[in-house]
XYZ file of C-alpha atoms in Angstrom:
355
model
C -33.110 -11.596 -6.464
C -29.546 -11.200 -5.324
C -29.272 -10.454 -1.979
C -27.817 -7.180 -0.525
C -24.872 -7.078 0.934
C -25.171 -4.355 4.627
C -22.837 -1.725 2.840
C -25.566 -1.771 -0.686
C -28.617 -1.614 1.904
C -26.834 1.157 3.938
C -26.553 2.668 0.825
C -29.835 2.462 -0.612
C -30.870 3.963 3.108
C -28.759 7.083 2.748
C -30.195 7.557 -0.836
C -33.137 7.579 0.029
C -32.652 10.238 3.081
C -30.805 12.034 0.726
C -33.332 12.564 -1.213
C -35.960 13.266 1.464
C -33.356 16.291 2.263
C -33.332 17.321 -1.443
C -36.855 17.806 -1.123
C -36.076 20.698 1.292
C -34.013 22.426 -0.008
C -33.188 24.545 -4.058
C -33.331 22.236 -6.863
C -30.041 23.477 -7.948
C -28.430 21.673 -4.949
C -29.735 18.775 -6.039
C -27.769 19.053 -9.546
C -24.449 19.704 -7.112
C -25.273 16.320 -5.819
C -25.472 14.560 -9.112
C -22.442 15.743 -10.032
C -20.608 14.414 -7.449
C -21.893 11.482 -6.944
C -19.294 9.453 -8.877
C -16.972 10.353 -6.317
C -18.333 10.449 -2.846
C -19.942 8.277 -0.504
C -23.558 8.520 0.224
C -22.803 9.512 3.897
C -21.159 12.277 2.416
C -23.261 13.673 0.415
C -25.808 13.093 3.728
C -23.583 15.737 5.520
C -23.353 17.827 3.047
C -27.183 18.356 2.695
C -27.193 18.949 6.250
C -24.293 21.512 6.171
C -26.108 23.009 3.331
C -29.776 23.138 4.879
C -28.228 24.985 7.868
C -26.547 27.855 5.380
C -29.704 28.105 3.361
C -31.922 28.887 6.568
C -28.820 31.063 7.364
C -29.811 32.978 4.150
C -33.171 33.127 4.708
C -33.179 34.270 8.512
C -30.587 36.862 8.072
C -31.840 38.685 4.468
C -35.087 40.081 4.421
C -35.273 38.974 0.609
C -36.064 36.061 1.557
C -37.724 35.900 4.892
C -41.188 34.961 3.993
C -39.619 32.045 1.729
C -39.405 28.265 1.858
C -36.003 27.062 1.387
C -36.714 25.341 -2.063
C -37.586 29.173 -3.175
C -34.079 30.644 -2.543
C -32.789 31.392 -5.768
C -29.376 30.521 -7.262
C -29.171 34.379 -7.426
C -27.605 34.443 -3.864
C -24.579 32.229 -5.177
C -23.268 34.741 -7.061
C -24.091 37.755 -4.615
C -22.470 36.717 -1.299
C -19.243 37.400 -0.629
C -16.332 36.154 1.628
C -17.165 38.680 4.220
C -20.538 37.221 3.970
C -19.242 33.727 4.478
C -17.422 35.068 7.595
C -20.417 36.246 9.236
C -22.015 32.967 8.600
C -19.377 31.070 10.634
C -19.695 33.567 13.441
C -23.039 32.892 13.264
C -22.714 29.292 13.933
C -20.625 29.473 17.012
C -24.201 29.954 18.686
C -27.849 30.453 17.434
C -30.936 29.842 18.811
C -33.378 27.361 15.883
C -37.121 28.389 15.045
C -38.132 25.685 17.257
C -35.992 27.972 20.764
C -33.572 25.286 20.269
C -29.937 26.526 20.819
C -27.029 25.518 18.418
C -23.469 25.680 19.295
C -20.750 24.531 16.814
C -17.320 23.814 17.760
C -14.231 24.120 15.805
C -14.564 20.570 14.297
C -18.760 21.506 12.959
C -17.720 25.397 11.633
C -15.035 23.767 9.850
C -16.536 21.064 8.295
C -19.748 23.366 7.305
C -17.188 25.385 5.432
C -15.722 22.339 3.538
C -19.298 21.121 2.589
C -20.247 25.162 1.267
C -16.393 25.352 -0.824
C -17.334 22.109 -2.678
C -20.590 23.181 -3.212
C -19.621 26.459 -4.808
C -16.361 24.917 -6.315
C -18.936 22.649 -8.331
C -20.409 25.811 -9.769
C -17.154 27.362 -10.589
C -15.649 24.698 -11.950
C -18.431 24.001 -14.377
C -17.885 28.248 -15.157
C -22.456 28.815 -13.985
C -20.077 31.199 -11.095
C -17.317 33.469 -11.506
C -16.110 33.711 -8.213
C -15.898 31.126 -5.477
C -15.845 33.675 -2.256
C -15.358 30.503 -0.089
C -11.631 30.498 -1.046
C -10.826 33.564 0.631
C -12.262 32.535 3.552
C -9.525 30.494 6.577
C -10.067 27.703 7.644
C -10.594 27.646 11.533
C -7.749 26.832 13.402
C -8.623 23.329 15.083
C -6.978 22.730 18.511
C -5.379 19.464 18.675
C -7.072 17.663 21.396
C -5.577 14.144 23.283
C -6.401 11.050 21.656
C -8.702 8.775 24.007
C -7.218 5.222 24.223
C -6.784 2.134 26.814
C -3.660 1.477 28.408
C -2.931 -2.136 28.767
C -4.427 -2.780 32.271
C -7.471 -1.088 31.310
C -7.377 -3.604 27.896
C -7.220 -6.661 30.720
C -10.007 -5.123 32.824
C -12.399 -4.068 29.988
C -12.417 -7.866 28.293
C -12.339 -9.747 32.176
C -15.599 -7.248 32.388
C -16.978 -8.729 28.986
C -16.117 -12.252 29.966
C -17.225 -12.482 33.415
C -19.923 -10.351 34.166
C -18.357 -8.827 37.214
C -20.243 -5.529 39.173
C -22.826 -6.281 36.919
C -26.231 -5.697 38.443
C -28.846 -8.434 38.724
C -30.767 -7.892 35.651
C -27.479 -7.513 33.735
C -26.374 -10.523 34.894
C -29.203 -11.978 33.444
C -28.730 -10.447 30.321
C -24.821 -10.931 29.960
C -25.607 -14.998 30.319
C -27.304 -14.774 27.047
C -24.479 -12.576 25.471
C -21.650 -12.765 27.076
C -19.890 -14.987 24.395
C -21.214 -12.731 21.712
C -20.413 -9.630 23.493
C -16.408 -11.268 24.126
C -15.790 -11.671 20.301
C -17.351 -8.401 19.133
C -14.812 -6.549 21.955
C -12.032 -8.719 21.307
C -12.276 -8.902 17.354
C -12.796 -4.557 17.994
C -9.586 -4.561 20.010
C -7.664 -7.093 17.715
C -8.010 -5.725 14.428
C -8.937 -1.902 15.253
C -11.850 -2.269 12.303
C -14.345 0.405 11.992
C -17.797 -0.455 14.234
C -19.493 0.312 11.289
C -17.308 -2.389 9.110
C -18.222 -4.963 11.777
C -21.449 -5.186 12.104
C -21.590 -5.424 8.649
C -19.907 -8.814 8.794
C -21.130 -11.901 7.345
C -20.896 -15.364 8.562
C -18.842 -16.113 5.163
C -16.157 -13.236 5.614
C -14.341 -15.042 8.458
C -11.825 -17.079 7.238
C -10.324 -18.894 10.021
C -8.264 -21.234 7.498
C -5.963 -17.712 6.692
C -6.912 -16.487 10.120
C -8.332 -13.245 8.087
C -11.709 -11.511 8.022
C -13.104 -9.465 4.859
C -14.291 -6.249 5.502
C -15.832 -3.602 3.428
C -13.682 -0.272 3.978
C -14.878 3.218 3.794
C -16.071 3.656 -0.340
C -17.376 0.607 -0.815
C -13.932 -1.354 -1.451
C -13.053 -4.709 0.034
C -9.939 -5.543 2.084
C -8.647 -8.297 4.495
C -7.689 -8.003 7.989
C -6.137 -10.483 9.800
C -6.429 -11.428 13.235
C -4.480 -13.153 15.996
C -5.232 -16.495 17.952
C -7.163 -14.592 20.943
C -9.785 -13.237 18.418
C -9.683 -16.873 16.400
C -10.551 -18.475 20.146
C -13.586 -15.620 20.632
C -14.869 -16.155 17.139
C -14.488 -19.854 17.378
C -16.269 -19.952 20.330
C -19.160 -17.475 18.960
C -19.602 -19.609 16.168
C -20.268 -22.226 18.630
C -23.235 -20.765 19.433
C -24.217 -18.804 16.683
C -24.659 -22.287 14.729
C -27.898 -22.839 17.188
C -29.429 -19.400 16.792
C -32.451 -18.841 14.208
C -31.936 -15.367 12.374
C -34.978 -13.181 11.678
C -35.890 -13.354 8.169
C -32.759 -10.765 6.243
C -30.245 -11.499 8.963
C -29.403 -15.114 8.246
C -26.292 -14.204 7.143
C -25.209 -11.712 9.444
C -22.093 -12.660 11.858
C -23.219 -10.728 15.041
C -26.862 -10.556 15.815
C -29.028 -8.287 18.439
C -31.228 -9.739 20.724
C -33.965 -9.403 18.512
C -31.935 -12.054 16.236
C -31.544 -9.165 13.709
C -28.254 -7.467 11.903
C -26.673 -6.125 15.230
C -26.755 -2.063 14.597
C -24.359 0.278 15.121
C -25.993 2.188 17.961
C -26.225 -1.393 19.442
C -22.763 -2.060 19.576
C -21.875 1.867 20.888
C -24.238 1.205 24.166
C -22.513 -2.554 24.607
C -18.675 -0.777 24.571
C -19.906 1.967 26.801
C -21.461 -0.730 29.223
C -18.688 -2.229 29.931
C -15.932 0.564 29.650
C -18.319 2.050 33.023
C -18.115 -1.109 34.580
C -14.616 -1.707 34.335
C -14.238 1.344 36.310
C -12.275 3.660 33.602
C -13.077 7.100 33.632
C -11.924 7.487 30.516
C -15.246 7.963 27.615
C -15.014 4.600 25.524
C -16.613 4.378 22.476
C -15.854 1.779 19.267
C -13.789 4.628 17.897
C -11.502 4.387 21.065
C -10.907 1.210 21.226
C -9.632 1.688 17.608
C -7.171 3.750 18.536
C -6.580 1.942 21.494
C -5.257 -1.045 18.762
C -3.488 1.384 16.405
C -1.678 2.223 19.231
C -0.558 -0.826 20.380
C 0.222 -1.547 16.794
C 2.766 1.438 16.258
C 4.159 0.227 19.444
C 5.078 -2.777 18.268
C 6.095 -2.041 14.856
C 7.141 1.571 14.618
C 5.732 1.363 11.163
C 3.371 3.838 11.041
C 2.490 3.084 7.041
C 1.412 -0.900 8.095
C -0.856 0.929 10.879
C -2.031 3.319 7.854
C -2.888 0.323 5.976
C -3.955 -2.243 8.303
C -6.792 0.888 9.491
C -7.326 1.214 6.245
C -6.434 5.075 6.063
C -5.965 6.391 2.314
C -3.686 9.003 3.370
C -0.931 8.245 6.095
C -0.745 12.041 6.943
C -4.366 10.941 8.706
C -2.733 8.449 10.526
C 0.863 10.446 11.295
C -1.590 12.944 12.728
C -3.190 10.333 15.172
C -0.449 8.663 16.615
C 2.226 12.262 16.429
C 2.691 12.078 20.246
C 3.558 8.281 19.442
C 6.261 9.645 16.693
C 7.474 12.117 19.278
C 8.138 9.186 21.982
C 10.181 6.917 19.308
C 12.130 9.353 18.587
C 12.927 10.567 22.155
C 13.623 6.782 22.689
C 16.065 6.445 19.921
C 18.284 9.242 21.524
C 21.223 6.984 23.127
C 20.614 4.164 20.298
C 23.734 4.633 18.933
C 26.988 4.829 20.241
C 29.958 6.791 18.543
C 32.335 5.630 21.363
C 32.782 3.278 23.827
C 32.762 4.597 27.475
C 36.084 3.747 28.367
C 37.088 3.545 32.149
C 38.623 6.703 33.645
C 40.929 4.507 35.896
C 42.528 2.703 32.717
């Protein structure tokens, strides 16, 4: 059998939770999910579920209809009864509440929103397909969302994050111990994060085969399953070069042969994995700034747009599908260029006053 690549067996995983949160919840959410499934991702429709598991016990804690009733039970009755002022108390409701289990909920702008997106899909499915007249989520705002500062490194904090990675230093004894045995993987991870600004998520699903160090270029699977290149410059090529070194001696556990970067358990390095290694290092360095594989992202789009000004090549080389996403990032970047460009051209010599 054909082995899988890490996006098909991330894949199969999120089917299968899927489904586990199907189980939960009224089978006629489960035909919403069928129908979409041509066009979303799996980690999607995961959210969605979760979104949608939080409304239903919504329903079921706040109408006495159906208080004695297991989720599974609620009928698609209350589709067509609620209303956008019922929708609206439902996102006031998730601002705080307190769980079955006294555990207390808060949502911020970011979570109410994003619980409304999941519940006007799910109802637009319904109306679109005419089984509801009315979609009551329409009439419902959006939250406002609060732009908030973009987390990325400045360029000393670039140099002391990697000399950190490379060296060791203010390590503590047992780390030092530790960062002996991965220091070399730990530099080309961070430096091939940094150099390219790929998702964490689209590099640890690496394989040995994707780096082509003939083009300088590695192959990545994007967001949706697609597959793009990304090239990389000559201080990720030394960091991968010199990973490869040693990777050559290492013996896999049995699935992970072909996986680029591996955990110290010799398996697929996970996500999680590489989210604890970043922060390691970012508190080490002595940044007070939170650094997570996201920011250092950012910190390489940043540096990109810098150097370019061309914010559709950062779209691209991020791999955004829209570069409204990306103007939205890097709009305080937009905002300095322009400022810059102020006295970049001249309608008229300055001509000496004494002549």
């Amino acid at each position: 059998m054909k082995e899988r690549s890490y996006y098909e067996e991330k894949n199969i995983e999120n089917i299968k939770k899927l489904r586990e949160l199907e189980k939960e919840l009224p089978p006629y959410v489960t035909t919403f999910f069928r129908g979409i499934e041509p066009y979303t991702a799996s980690r999607t429709r995961i959210a969605y579920a979760i979104d949608l598991k939080v409304f239903f016990e919504y329903i079921r804690d706040s109408n006495p209809l159906y208080h004695k009733k297991e989720l599974r039970e609620i009928g698609f009755e209350v589709l067509t009864r609620l209303k956008a002022a019922d929708i609206e108390e439902f996102l006031e409701h998730l601002k705080y509440y307190v769980t079955a289990d006294g555990k207390e909920i808060t949502n911020s702008e970011a979570g109410i929103k994003r619980k409304l997106s999941a519940l006007r899909s799910f109802y637009n499915y319904f109306h679109t397909h005419q089984i509801i007249n009315e979609n009551p989520t329409l009439q419902v705002k959006m939250p406002k969302m609060h732009e908030k500062n973009i987390i990325r490194m400045d360029s000393g904090e670039v140099i002391e994050f990697l000399d950190t990675v490379e060296t060791g230093q203010n390590l503590s004894k047992n780390q030092r111990i530790f960062h002996k045995k991965t220091k070399v993987r730990d530099l080309a991870l961070t430096t091939l994060l940094l150099g390219t600004g790929i998702r964490v998520s689209e590099c640890v699903g690496l394989n040995l085969k994707d780096v082509d160090f003939n083009n300088d270029r590695i192959n990545i699977t994007r967001k949706g399953g697609f597959e793009s290149f990304v090239y990389f410059g000559e201080e990720v090529k030394a960091a991968l070069l010199a990973y490869m070194e040693e990777r050559k001696k290492v013996i896999p556990a049995s699935g992970h042969e072909n996986a680029l970067f591996l955990s110290s358990r010799l398996q697929r390095i996970s996500v999680r994995n590489v989210e604890i290694l970043v922060k390691k290092y970012a508190v080490i360095s002595g940044t007070s700034k939170k650094i997570t594989p996201h920011k250092l992202r950012s910190t390489y789009g940043t540096q990109l747009y810098r150097e370019t000004g061309d914010i559709y090549l950062v779209a691209d080389v991020l791999g955004h599908k829209d570069v409204n996403t990306t103007k939205k990032h890097y709009a305080a970047l937009e905002e300095e260029r322009r400022r810059s460009a102020k006295d970049a051209v001249t309608l008229r010599d300055n001509k000496d006053s004494n002549e």
